[in-house]
C-alpha positions as semicolon CSV with decimal commas, in nm:
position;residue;x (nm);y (nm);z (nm)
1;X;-3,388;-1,465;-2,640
2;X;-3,378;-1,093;-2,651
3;X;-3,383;-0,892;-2,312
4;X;-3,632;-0,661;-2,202
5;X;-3,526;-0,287;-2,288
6;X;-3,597;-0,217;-1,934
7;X;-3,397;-0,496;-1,778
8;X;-3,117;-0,322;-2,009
9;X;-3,212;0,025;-1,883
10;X;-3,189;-0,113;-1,517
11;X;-2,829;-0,232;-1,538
12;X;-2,723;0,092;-1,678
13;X;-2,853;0,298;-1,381
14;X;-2,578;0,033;-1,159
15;X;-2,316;0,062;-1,421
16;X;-2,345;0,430;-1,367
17;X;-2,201;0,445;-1,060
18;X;-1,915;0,198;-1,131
19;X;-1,814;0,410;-1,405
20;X;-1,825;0,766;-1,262
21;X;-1,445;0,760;-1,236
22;X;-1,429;0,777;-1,580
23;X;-1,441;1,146;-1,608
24;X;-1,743;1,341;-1,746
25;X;-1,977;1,170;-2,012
26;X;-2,227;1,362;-2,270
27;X;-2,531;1,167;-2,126
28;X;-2,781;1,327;-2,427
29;X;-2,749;1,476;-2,731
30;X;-2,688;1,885;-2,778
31;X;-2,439;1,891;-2,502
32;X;-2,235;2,228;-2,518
33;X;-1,903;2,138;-2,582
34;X;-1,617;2,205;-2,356
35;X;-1,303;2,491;-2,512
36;X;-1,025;2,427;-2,412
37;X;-0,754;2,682;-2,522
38;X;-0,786;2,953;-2,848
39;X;-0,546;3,216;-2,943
40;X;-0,625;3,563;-3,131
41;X;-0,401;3,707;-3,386
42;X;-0,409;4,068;-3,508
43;X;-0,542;3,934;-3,821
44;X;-0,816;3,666;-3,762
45;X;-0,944;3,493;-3,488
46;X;-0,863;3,125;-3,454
47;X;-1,058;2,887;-3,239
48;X;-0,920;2,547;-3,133
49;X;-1,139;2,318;-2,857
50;X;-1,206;1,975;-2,825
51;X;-1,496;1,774;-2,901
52;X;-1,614;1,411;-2,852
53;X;-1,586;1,194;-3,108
54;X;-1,718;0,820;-3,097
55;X;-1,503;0,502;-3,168
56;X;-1,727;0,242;-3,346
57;X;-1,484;0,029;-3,458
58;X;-1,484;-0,300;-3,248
59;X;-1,110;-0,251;-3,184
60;X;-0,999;0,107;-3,253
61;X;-0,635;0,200;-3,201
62;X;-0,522;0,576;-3,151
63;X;-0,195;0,613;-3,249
64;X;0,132;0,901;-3,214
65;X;0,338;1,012;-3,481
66;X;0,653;0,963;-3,481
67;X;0,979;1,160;-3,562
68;X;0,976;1,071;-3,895
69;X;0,636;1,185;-3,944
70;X;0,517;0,794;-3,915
71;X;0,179;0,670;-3,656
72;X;0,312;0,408;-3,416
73;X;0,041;0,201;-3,255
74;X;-0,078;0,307;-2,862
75;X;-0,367;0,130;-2,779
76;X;-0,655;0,004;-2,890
77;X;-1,003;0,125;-2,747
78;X;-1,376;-0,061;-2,756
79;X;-1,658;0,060;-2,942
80;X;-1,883;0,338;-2,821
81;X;-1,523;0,479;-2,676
82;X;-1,584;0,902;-2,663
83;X;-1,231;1,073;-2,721
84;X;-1,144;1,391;-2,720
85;X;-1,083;1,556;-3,061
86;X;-0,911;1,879;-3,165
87;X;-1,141;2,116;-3,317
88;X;-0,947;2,420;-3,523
89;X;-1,186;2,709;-3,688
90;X;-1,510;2,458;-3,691
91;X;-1,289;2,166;-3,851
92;X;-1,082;1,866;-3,735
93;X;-0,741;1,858;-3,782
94;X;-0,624;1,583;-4,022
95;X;-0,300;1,448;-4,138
96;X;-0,192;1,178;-4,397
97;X;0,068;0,977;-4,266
98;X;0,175;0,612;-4,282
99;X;0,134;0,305;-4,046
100;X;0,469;0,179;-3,875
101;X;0,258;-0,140;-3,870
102;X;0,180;-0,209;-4,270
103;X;0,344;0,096;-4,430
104;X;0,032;0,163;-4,540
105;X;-0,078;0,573;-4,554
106;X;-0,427;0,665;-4,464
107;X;-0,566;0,989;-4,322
108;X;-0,612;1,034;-3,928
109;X;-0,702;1,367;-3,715
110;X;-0,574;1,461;-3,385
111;X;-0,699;1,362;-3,065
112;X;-0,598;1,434;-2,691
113;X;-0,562;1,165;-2,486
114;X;-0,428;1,221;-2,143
115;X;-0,281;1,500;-2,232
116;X;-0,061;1,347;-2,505
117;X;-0,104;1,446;-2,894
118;X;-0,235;1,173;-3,040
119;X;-0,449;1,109;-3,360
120;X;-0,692;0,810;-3,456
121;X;-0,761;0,718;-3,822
122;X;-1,112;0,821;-3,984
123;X;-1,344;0,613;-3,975
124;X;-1,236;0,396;-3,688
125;X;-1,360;0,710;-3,508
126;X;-1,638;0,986;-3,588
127;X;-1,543;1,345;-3,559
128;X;-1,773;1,558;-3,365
129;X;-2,006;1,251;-3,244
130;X;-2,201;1,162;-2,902
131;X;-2,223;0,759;-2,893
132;X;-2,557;0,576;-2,912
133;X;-2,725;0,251;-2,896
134;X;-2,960;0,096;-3,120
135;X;-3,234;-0,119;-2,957
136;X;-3,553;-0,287;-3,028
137;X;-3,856;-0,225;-2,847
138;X;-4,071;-0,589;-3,010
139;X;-3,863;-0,614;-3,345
140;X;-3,554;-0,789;-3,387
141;X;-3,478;-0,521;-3,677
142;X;-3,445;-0,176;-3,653
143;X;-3,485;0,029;-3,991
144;X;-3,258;0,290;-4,092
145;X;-3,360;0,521;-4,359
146;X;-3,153;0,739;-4,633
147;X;-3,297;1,085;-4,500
148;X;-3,562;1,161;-4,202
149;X;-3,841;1,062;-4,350
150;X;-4,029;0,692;-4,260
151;X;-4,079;0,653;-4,620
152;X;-3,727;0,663;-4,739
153;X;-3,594;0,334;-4,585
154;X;-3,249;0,201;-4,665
155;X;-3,132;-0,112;-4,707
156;X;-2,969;-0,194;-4,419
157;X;-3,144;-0,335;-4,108
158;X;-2,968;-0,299;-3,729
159;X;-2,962;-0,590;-3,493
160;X;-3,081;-0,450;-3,127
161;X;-2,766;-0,358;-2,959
162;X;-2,524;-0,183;-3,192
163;X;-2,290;0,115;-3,145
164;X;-2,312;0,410;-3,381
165;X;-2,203;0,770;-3,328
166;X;-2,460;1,051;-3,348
167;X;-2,420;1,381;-3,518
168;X;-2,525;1,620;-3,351
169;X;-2,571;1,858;-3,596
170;X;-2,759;1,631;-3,871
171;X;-3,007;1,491;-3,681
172;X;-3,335;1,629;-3,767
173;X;-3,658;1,605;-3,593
174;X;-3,759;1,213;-3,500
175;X;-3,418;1,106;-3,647
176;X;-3,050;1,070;-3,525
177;X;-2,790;1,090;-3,849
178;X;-2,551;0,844;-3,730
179;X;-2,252;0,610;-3,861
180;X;-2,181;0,230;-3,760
181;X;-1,992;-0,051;-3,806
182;X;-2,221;-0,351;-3,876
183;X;-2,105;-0,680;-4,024
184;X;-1,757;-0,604;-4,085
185;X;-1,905;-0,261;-4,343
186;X;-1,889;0,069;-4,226
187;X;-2,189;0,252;-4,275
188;X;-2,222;0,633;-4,315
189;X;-2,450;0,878;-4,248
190;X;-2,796;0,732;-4,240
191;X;-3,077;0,801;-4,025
192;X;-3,233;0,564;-3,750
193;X;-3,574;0,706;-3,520
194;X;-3,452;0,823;-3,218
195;X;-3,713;0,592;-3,025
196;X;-3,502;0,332;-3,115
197;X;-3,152;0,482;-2,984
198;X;-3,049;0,532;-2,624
199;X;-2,809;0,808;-2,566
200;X;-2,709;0,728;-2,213
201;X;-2,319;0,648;-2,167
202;X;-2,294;0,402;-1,875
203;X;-2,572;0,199;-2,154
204;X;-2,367;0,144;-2,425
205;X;-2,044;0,061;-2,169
206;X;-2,291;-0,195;-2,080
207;X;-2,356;-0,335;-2,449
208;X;-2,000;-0,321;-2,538
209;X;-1,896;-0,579;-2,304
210;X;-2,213;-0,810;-2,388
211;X;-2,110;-0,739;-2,780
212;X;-1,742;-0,788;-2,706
213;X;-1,797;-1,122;-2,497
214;X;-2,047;-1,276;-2,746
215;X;-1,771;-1,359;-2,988
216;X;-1,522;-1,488;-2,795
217;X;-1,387;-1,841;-2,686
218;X;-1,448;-1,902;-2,347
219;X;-1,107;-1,770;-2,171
220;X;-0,956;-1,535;-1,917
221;X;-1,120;-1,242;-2,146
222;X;-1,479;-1,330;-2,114
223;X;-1,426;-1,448;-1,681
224;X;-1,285;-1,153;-1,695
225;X;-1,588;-0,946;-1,843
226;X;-1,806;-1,210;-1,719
227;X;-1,678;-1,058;-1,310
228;X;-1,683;-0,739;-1,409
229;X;-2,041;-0,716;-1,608
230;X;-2,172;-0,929;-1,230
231;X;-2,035;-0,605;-1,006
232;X;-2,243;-0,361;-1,302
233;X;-2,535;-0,478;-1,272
234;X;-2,570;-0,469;-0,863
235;X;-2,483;-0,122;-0,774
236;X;-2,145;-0,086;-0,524
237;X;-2,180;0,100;-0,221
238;X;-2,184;0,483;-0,346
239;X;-2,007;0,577;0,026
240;X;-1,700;0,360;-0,102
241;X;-1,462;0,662;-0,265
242;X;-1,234;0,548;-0,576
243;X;-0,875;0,557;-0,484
244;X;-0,601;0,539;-0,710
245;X;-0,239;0,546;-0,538
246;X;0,048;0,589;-0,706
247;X;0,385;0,445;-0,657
248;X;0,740;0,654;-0,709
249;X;1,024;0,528;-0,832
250;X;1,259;0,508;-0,520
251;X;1,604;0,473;-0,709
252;X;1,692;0,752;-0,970
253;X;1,957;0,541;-1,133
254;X;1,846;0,202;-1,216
255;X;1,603;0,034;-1,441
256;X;1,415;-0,295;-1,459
257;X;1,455;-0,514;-1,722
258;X;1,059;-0,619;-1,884
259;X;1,157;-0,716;-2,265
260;X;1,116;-1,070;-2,278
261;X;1,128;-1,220;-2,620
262;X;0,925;-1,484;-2,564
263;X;1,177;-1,693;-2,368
264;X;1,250;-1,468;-2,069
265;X;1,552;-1,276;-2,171
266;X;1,541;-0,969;-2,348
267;X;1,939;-0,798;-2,476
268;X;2,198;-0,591;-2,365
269;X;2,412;-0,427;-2,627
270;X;2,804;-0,277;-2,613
271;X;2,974;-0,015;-2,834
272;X;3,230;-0,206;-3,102
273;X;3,497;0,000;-3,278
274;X;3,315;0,283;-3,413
275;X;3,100;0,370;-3,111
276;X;2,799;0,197;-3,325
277;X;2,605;-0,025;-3,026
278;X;2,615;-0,419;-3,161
279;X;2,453;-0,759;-2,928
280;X;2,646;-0,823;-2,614
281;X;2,449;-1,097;-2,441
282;X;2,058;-1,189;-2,332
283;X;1,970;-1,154;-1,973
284;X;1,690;-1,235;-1,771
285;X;1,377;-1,038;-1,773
286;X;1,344;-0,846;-1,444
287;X;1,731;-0,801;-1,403
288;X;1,715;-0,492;-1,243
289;X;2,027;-0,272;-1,423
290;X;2,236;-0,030;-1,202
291;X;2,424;0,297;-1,323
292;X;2,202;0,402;-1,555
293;X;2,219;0,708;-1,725
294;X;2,041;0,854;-2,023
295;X;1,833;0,790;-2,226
296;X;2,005;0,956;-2,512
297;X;2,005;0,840;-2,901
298;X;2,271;0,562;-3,031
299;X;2,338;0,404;-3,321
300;X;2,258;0,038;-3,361
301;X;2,429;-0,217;-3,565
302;X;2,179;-0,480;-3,628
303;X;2,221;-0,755;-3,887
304;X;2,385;-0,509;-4,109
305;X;2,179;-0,284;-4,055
306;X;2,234;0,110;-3,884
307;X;1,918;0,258;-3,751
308;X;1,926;0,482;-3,423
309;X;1,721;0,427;-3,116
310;X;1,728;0,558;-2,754
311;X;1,938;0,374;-2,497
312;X;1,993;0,386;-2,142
313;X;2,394;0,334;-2,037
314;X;2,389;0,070;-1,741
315;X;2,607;-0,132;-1,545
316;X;2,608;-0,481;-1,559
317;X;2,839;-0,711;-1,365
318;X;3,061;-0,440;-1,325
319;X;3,071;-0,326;-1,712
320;X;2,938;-0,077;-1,929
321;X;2,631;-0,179;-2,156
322;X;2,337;-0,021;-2,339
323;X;1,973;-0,105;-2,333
324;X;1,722;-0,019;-2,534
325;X;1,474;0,236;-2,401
326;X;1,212;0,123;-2,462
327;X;1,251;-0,202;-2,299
328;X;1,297;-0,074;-1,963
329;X;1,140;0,092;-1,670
330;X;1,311;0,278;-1,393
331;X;1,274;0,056;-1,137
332;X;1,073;0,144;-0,798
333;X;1,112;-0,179;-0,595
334;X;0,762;-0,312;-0,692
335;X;0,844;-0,612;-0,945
336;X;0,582;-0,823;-0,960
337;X;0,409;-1,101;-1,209
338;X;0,113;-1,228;-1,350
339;X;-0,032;-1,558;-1,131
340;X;-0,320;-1,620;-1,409
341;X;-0,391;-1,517;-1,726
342;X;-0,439;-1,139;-1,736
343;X;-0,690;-0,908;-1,913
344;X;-0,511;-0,520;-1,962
345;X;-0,751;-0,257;-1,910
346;X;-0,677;0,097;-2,046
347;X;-0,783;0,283;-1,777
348;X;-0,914;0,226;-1,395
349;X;-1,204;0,134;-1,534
350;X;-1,368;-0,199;-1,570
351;X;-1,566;-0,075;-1,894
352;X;-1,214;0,010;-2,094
353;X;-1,047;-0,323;-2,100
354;X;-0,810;-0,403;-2,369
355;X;-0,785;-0,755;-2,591
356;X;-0,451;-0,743;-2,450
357;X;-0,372;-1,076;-2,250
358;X;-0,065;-1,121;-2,027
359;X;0,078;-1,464;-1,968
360;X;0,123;-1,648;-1,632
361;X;0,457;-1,545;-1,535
362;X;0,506;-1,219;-1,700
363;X;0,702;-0,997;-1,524
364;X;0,554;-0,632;-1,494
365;X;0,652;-0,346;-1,241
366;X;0,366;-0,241;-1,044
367;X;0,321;0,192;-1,057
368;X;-0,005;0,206;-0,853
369;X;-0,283;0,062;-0,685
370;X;-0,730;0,168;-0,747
371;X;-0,939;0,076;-0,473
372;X;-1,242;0,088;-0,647
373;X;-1,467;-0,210;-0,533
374;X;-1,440;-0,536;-0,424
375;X;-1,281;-0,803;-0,635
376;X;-1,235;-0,501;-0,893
377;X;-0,940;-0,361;-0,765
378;X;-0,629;-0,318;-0,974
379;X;-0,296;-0,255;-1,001
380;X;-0,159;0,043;-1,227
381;X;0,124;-0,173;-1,400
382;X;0,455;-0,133;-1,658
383;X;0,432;-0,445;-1,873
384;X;0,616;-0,531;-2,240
385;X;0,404;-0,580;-2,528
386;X;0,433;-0,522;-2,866
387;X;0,803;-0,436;-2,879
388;X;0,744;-0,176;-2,659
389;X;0,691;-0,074;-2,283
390;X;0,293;0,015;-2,155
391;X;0,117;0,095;-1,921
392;X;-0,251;-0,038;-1,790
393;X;-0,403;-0,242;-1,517
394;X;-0,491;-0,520;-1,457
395;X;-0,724;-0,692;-1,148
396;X;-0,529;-0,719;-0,816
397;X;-0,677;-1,120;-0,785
398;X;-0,441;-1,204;-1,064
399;X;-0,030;-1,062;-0,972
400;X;0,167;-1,186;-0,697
401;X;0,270;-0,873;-0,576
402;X;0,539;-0,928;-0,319
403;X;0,864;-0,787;-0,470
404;X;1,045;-1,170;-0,304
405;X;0,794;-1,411;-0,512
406;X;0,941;-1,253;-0,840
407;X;1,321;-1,268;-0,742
408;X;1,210;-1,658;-0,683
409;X;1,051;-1,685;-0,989
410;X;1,362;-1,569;-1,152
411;X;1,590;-1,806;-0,996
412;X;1,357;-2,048;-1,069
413;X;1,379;-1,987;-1,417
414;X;1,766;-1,960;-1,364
415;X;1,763;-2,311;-1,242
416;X;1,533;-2,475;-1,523
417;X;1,893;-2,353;-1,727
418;X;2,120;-2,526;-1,517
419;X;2,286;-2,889;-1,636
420;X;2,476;-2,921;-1,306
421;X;2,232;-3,093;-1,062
422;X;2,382;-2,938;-0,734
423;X;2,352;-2,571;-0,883
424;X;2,052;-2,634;-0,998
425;X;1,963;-2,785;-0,610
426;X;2,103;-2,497;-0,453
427;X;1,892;-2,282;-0,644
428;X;1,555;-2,415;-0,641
429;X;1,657;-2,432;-0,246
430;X;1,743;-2,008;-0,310
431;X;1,429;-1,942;-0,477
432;X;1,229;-2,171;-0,248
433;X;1,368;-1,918;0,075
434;X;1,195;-1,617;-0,129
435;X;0,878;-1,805;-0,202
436;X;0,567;-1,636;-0,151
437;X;0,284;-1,741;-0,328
438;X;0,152;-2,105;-0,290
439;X;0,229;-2,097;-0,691
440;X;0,573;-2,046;-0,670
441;X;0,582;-2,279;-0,380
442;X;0,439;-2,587;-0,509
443;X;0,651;-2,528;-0,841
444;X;0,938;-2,557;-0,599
445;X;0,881;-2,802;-0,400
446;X;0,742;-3,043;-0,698
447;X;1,130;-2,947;-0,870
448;X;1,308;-3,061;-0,535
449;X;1,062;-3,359;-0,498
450;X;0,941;-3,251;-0,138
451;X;0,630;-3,345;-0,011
452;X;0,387;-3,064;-0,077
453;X;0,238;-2,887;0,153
454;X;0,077;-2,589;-0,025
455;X;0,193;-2,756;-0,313
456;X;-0,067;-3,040;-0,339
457;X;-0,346;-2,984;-0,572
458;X;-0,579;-2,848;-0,324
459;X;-0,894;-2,897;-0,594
460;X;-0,900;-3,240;-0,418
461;X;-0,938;-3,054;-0,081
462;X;-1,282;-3,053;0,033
463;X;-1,320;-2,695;0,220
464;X;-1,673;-2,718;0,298
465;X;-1,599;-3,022;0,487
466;X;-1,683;-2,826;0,781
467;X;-1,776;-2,773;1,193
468;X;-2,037;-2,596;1,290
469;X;-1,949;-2,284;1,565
470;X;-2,057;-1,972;1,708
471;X;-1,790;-1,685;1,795
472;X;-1,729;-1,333;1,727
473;X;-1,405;-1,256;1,611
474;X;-1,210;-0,919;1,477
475;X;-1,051;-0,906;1,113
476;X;-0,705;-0,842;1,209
477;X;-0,465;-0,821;0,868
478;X;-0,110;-0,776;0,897
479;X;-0,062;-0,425;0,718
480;X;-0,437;-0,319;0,805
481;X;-0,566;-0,369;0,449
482;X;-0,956;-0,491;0,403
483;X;-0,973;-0,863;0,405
484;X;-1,098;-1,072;0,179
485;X;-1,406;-1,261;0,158
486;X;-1,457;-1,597;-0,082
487;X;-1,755;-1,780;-0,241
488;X;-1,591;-2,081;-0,158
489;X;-1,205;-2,171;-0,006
490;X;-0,921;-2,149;-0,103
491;X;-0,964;-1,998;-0,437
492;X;-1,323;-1,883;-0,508
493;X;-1,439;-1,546;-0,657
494;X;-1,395;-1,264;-0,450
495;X;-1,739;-1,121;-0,383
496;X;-1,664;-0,834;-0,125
497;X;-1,419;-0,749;0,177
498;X;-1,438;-0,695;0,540
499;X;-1,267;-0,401;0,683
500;X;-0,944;-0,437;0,906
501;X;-1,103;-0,380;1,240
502;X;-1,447;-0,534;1,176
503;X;-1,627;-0,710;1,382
504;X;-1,761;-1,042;1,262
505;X;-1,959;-1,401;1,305
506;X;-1,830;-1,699;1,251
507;X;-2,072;-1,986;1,179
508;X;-1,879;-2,307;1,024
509;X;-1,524;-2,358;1,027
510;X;-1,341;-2,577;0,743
511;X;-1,131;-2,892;0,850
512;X;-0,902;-2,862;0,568
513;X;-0,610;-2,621;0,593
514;X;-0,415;-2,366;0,389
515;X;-0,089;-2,235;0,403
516;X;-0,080;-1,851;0,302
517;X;0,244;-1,633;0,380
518;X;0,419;-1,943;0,557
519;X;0,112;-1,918;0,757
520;X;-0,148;-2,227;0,843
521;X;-0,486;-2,187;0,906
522;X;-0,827;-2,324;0,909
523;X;-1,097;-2,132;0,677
524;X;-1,433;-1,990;0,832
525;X;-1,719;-1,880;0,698
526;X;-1,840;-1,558;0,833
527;X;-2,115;-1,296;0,811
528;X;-2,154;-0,896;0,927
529;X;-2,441;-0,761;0,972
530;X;-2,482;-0,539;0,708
531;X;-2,554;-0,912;0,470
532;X;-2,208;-0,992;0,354
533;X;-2,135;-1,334;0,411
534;X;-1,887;-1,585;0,256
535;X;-1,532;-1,751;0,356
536;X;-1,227;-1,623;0,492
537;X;-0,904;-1,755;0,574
538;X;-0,877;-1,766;1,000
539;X;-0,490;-1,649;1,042
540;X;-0,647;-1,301;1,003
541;X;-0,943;-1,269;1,202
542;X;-0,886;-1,224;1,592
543;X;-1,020;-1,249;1,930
């Protein structure tokens, strides 16, 4: 059953505020646009700025050429993305080039995106374009018509919520000239009434994540959207600043292993007689690699095959090897990996996810943190992916970020190799010393056929098995971060966070236990004045 245009228009004004860290949006049509640079020579003036133009593919990858004049892949953006296109003397700048990906050549034009060249291919984009939405006020059609005139309808009929890019200079009177992708055809300048198009941004963020859910199988990527589409629609606390922190790289001369070829190694390579660089041996994904010095160009011998790449010179047990590049990270002392299945946003912003999905154990390197709102904060990440480093973020809720649960991860792994029983003993004993997370301790213990503690399936537990009581008590975390609070214990949705400091009331206390951190502790269920209510785990809340 359709929704009410102004239910829609209601959860726009919340999503509004969620996505202000987005940067500046054209909210209406016949926004100036924004110059960026232009140079004059002696002989004509040339112009170059940047305009928006409107992704309406439903997967639209930008791409950078490479140095043989060839687009690699970047990332892929939703529809009703606006990016930033390079305008020269009134015109877009476009290339023919080929795809690394089919070898196929079509014709792109440049984009910026953070500050990169980049280019996207026409017609997955829409030069010189604000985005829009088509809706239905009563109809479940909207018309769109072959010039602006009622009278000269077309034959293709829009479904309410669709994103299409307006031109801004074609529209005419009533009508917006736009161009959409509808039904798997790509449809170009026709006109639609402009009664039936909404113009505002934070709108169409909103119908991109309905349009991209609908689709799907139910997963990680719709919970995912599903979380984030629940925080849109009830506005966030305005007062609440977004913060993104980043995190340096603390040794200058050693990398971090994240290739993984689908088995948790990824290669090192050595020089053979003619300095060419040929297949040493696979090692673990998240060795971290010491000595490392470049990265400068090589030759590789692969199959038969020379080709050159860029390689970083390491040290490994004490002897020279190569790795690739592009499969490393300099490495900052924040290894980390995925607990659950993991959707990869583009940017710090819950609106620009990705289709990209990380596995349960993936090992990524963690680069930053936003603090933007409640169970939406992420981590800034490093993560392998399509033969190739990248960058993103995911939601906080799903990494173990303690550098000490990955190093026991990886001897876990290192002990799921091992024939001899003792070594493999002796390590699951290792890995169980570094242990963490309740994840990676109830893997270990299970292994070493220990009686489980945290281990246990704690779905069994009831948690709201509960007494009733009546104290005041003071969130008191160990490193002063906001604590959590739960729908339901252990594991339930986050749905907001107490302060460190706060004062707070606890009604009901669970009988079951947890053990978080090597740390035991009952569960209560608390309240603060200000309405937020919900569980939280008692080893951090004091007298």
């Amino acid at each position: 059953m359709k929704k009410r245009v102004k239910g829609i228009l209601l959860a726009a004004v919340a999503l509004s505020v969620l996505c202000s860290c987005g940067g500046k949006k054209d909210s209406a049509v016949g926004e100036s646009e924004s110059p960026v640079k232009s140079s004059v020579s002696e002989k004509k003036a040339e112009t170059v700025e940047t305009v928006d133009s409107v992704v309406i593919y439903p997967e639209g990858p930008i791409w950078t050429m490479n140095k043989d004049g060839k687009m690699e892949w970047k990332k892929s953006f939703r529809a009703g993305k606006v990016l930033k296109a390079v305008k020269k003397n009134g015109s877009s700048v476009n290339v023919k080039a080929i795809r690394t990906s089919d070898n196929q050549e079509r014709e792109f034009f440049e984009i910026v995106y953070e500050g990169e060249k980049c280019y996207v291919q026409d017609g997955i984009a829409v030069f010189n374009t604000v985005p829009g939405a088509v809706f239905a006020y009563d109809s479940f059609k909207v018309f769109t018509y072959n010039s602006a005139d009622e009278n000269d309808i077309a034959g293709v009929k829009l479904q309410d919520e669709v994103v299409c890019a307006i031109d801004k200079e074609g529209s005419e009177g009533d009508f917006y000239l736009v161009t959409f992708y509808y039904n798997k055809k790509y449809y170009e300048k026709l006109f639609i009434k402009k009664e039936n198009v909404n113009t505002v941004y934070t709108f169409i963020d909103l119908i991109s994540l309905r349009k991209a859910m609908a689709p799907l199988e139910a997963g990680v990527l719709r919970e995912t959207l599903g979380k984030c589409e629940g925080h849109m629609e009830n506005p966030v606390d305005p007062s609440r600043p977004f913060k993104e922190t980043l995190i340096n790289s603390d040794k200058k001369d050693a990398v971090i292993l994240l290739q993984d070829n689908g088995d948790g190694i990824g290669s090192l390579w050595k020089k053979d007689k003619d300095d060419n660089l040929v297949w040493s041996a696979n090692i673990p994904t998240g060795t971290v690699l010491d000595g490392a010095s470049g990265p400068k160009t090589y030759t590789r011998l692969n199959d038969g095959e020379k080709k050159e790449f860029e390689f970083y010179k390491v040290k490994y047990k004490k002897n020279e090897s190569y790795v690739m590049a592009n499969r490393v990270v300099p490495y900052n002392g924040r290894e980390a990996f995925i607990l659950e299945k993991a959707v990869v946003f583009n940017e710090a912003n819950p609106c620009e996810f990705s289709k990209t999905i990380l596995e349960p154990e993936t090992i990524v390197e963690i680069i930053g943190k936003v603090e933007r709102d409640i169970s939406l904060d992420m981590f800034k990440i490093r993560y392998y992916s399509r033969y190739t480093v990248q960058e993103g973020y995911v939601l906080c809720d799903s990494v173990s970020s303690d550098p000490d649960d990955t190093k026991a991860l990886m001897l876990y792994k290192k002990a799921a190799g091992e024939k001899d029983a003792d070594i493999k003993e002796q390590l699951l004993k290792s890995a169980g010393k570094k242990a963490v997370s309740d994840y990676m301790k109830k893997k270990i213990a299970i292994d070493l056929g220990e009686d489980v503690n945290v281990a246990d399936d704690m779905s069994s537990v009831d948690f709201t098995d509960s007494v009733e009581v009546s104290k005041t008590y003071t969130v008191a975390t160990d490193d002063g971060s906001n604590l959590n609070v739960r729908e339901f214990p252990p594991d339930g949705p986050v749905i907001g966070q107490f302060e460190n400091g706060a004062e707070v009331v606890a009604s009901r206390k669970s009988n079951a236990t947890s053990t978080i951190g090597g740390i035991t502790a009952s569960w209560f269920y608390v309240s603060q004045d200000d309405g937020l209510s919900g569980w939280v785990f008692g080893a951090f809340l004091g007298e």
